[in-house]
Short mmCIF file of C-alpha atoms in Angstrom, two decimals:
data_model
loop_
_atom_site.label_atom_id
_atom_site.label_comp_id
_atom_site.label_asym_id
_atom_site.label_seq_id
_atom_site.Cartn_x
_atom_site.Cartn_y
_atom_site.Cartn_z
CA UNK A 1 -5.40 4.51 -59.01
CA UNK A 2 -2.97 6.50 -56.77
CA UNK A 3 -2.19 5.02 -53.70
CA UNK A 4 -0.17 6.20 -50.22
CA UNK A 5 3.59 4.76 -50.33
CA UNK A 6 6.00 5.20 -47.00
CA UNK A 7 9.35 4.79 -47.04
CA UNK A 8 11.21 4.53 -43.25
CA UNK A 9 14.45 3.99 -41.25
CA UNK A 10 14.12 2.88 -37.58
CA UNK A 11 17.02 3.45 -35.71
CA UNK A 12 17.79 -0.04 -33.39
CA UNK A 13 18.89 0.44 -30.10
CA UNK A 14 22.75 -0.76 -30.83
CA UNK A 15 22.64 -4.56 -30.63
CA UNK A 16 18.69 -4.64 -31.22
CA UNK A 17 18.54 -4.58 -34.70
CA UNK A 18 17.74 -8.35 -35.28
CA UNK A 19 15.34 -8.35 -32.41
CA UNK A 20 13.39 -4.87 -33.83
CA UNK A 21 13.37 -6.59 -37.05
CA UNK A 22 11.33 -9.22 -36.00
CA UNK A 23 8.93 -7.16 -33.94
CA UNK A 24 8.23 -5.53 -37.45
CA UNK A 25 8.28 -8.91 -39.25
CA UNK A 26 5.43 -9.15 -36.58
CA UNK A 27 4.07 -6.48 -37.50
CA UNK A 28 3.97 -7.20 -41.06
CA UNK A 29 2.14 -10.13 -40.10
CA UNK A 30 -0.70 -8.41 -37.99
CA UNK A 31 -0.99 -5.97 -41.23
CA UNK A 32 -2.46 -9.06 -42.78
CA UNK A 33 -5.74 -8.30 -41.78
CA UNK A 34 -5.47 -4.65 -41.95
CA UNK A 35 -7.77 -3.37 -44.46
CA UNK A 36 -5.80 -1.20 -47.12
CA UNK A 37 -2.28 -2.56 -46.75
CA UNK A 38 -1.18 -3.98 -49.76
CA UNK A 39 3.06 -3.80 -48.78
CA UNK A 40 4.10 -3.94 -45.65
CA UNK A 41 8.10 -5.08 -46.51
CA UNK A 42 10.72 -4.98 -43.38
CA UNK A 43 14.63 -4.70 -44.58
CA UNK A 44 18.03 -4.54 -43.10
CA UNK A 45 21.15 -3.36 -44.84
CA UNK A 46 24.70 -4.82 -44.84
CA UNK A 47 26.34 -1.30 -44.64
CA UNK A 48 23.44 -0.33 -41.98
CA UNK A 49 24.33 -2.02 -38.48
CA UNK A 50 21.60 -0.26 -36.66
CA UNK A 51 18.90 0.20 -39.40
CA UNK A 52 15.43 -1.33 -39.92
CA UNK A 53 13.78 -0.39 -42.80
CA UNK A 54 10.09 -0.04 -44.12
CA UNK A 55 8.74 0.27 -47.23
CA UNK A 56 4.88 0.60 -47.21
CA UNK A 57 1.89 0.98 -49.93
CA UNK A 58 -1.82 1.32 -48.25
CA UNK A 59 -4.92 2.32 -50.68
CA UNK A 60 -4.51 5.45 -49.05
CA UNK A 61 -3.42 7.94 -46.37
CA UNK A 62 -7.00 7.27 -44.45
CA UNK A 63 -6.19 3.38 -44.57
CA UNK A 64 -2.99 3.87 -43.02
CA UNK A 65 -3.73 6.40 -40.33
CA UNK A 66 -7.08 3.89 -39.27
CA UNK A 67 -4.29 1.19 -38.76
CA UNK A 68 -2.69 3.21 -36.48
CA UNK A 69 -5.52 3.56 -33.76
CA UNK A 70 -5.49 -0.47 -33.54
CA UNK A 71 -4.52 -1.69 -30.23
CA UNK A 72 -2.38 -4.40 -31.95
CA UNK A 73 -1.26 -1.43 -33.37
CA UNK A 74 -0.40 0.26 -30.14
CA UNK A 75 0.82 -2.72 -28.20
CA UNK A 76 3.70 -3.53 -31.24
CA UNK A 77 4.41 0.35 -30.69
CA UNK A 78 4.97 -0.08 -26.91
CA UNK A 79 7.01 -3.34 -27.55
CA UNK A 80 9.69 -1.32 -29.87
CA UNK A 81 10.25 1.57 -27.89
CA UNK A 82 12.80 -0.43 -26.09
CA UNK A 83 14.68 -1.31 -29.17
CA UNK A 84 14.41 1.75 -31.06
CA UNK A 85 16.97 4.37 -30.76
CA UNK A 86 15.55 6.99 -32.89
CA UNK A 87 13.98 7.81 -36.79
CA UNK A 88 16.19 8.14 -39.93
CA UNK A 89 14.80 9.07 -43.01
CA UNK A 90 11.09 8.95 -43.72
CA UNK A 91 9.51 9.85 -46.78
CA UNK A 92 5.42 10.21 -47.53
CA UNK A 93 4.92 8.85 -51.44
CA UNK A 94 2.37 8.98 -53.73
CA UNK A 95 2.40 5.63 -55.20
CA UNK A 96 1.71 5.47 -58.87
CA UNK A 97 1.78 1.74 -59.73
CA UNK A 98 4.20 -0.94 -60.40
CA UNK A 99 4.51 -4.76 -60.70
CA UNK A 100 3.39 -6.37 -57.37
CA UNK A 101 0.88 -3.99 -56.59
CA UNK A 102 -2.99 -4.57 -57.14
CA UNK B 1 13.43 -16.31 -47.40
CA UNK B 2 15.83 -13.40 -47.39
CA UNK B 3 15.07 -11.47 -51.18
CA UNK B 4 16.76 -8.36 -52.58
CA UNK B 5 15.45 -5.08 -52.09
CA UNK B 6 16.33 -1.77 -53.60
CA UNK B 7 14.96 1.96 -52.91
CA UNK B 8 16.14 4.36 -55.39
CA UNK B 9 15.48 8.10 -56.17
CA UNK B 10 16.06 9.18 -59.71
CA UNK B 11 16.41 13.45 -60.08
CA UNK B 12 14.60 14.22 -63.49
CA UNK B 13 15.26 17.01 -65.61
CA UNK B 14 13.23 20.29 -64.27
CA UNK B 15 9.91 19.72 -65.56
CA UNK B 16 10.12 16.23 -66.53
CA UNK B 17 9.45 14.60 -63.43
CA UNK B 18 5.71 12.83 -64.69
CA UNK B 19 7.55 12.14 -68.03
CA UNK B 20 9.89 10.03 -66.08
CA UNK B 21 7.89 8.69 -63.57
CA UNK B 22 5.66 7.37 -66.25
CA UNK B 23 8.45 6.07 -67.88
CA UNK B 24 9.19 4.00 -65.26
CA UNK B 25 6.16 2.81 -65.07
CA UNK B 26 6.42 1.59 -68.68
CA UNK B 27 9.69 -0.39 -66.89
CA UNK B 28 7.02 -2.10 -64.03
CA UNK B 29 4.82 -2.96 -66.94
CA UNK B 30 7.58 -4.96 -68.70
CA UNK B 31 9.08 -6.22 -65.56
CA UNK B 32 5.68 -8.16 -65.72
CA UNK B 33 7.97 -10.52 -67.49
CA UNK B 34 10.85 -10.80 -65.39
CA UNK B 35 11.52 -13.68 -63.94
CA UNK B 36 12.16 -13.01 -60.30
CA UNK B 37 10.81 -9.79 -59.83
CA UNK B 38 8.50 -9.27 -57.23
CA UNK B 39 7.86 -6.06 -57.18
CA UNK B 40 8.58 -2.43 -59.01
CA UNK B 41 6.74 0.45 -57.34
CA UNK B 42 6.86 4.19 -58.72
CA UNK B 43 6.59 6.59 -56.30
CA UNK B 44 6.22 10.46 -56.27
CA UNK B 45 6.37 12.90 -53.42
CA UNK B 46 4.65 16.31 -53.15
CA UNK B 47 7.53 17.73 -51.13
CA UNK B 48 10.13 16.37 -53.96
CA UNK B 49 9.43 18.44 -57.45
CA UNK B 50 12.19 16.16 -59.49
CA UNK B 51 12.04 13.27 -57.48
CA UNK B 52 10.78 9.59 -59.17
CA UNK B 53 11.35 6.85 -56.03
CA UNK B 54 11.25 3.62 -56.98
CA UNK B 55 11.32 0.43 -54.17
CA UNK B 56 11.89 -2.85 -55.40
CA UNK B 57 11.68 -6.67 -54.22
CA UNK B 58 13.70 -8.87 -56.14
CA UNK B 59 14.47 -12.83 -55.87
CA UNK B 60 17.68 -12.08 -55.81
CA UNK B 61 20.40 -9.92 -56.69
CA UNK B 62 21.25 -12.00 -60.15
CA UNK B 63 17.72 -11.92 -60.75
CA UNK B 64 18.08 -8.38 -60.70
CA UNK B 65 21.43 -8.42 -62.45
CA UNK B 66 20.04 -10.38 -65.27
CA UNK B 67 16.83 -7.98 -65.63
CA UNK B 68 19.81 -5.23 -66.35
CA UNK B 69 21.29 -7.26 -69.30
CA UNK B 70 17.50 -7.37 -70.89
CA UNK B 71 17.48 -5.54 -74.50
CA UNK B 72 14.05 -4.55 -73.17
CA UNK B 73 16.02 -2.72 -69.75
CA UNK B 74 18.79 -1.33 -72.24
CA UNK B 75 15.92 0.47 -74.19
CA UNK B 76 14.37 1.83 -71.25
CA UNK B 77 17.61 3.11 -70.04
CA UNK B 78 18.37 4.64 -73.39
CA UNK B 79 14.98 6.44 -72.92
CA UNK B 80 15.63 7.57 -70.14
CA UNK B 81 19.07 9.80 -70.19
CA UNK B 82 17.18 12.67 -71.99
CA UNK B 83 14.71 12.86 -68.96
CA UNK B 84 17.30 12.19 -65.89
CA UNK B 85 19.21 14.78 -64.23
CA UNK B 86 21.29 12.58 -61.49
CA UNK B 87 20.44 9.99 -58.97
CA UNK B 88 19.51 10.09 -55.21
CA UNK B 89 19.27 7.82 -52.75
CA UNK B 90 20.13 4.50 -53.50
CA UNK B 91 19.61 1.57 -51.18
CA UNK B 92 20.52 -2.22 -51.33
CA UNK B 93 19.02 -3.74 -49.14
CA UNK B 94 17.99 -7.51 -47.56
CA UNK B 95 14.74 -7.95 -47.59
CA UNK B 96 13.21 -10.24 -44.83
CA UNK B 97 9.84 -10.33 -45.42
CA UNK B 98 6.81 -8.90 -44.76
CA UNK B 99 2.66 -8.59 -46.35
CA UNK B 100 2.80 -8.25 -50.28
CA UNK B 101 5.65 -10.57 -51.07
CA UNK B 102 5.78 -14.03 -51.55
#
């Protein structure tokens, strides 16, 4: 069964990395009880001073876009706009399968 | 616990894209086995004709490493030359944690 995969780059505010991090570590955590997220995984990158990155898998687009209209949604959105600089890449998947996915 | 991510695009021959990606997904069913693998998505995207993404969460890197060495891996690899064109993005990256890993 297909699901919806993201892939994204959040630019840190220089210096903010470690602290934007954690807001999405928190945000990974609230996605706990979102129904429909199956991979919510928050990276950094050696090479990558300013870069937070996302890799997502939801049971679909619908899933995902619901978790957006949260308000613990919103309010982790109006905590990082302080500490985000800007987007890098982001890329809409269709997820085929894999190990680690149900 | 800090793991080892990757996000990786593999270019397939015109035409061969599903060929590969289902190829790879052969790969996620036999990382099934490997020890300290957590997880081995295959991704598509409509907007990328010859594009196969994969995003994986590894222990470690010498988990990883030693998947590589794997006669299993070697064969896959062999398997897949015919069908890849060149390679993409390619991310290391740390992976701090998040919903869907352990």
């Amino acid at each position: 069964m297909e699901k919806f995969g993201l892939i994204g780059r959040l630019i840190a505010v220089p210096g903010k990395r470690d602290e934007l991090a954690a807001l999405l570590l928190d945000a990974a955590a609230a996605a706990e009880s979102f129904d429909g997220c199956e991979l919510y995984a928050v990276h950094v990158a050696d090479d990558d001073p300013d870069g937070v990155w996302v890799t997502e898998v939801w049971r679909d687009a619908a899933a995902h876009q619901a978790s957006l209209q949260l308000e613990s949604t919103k309010a982790m959105i109006a905590r990082g706009r302080a500490l985000i600089a800007g987007f890098g890449e982001s890329r809409k998947l269709r997820t085929l399968g894999g190990k680690g996915l149900s």
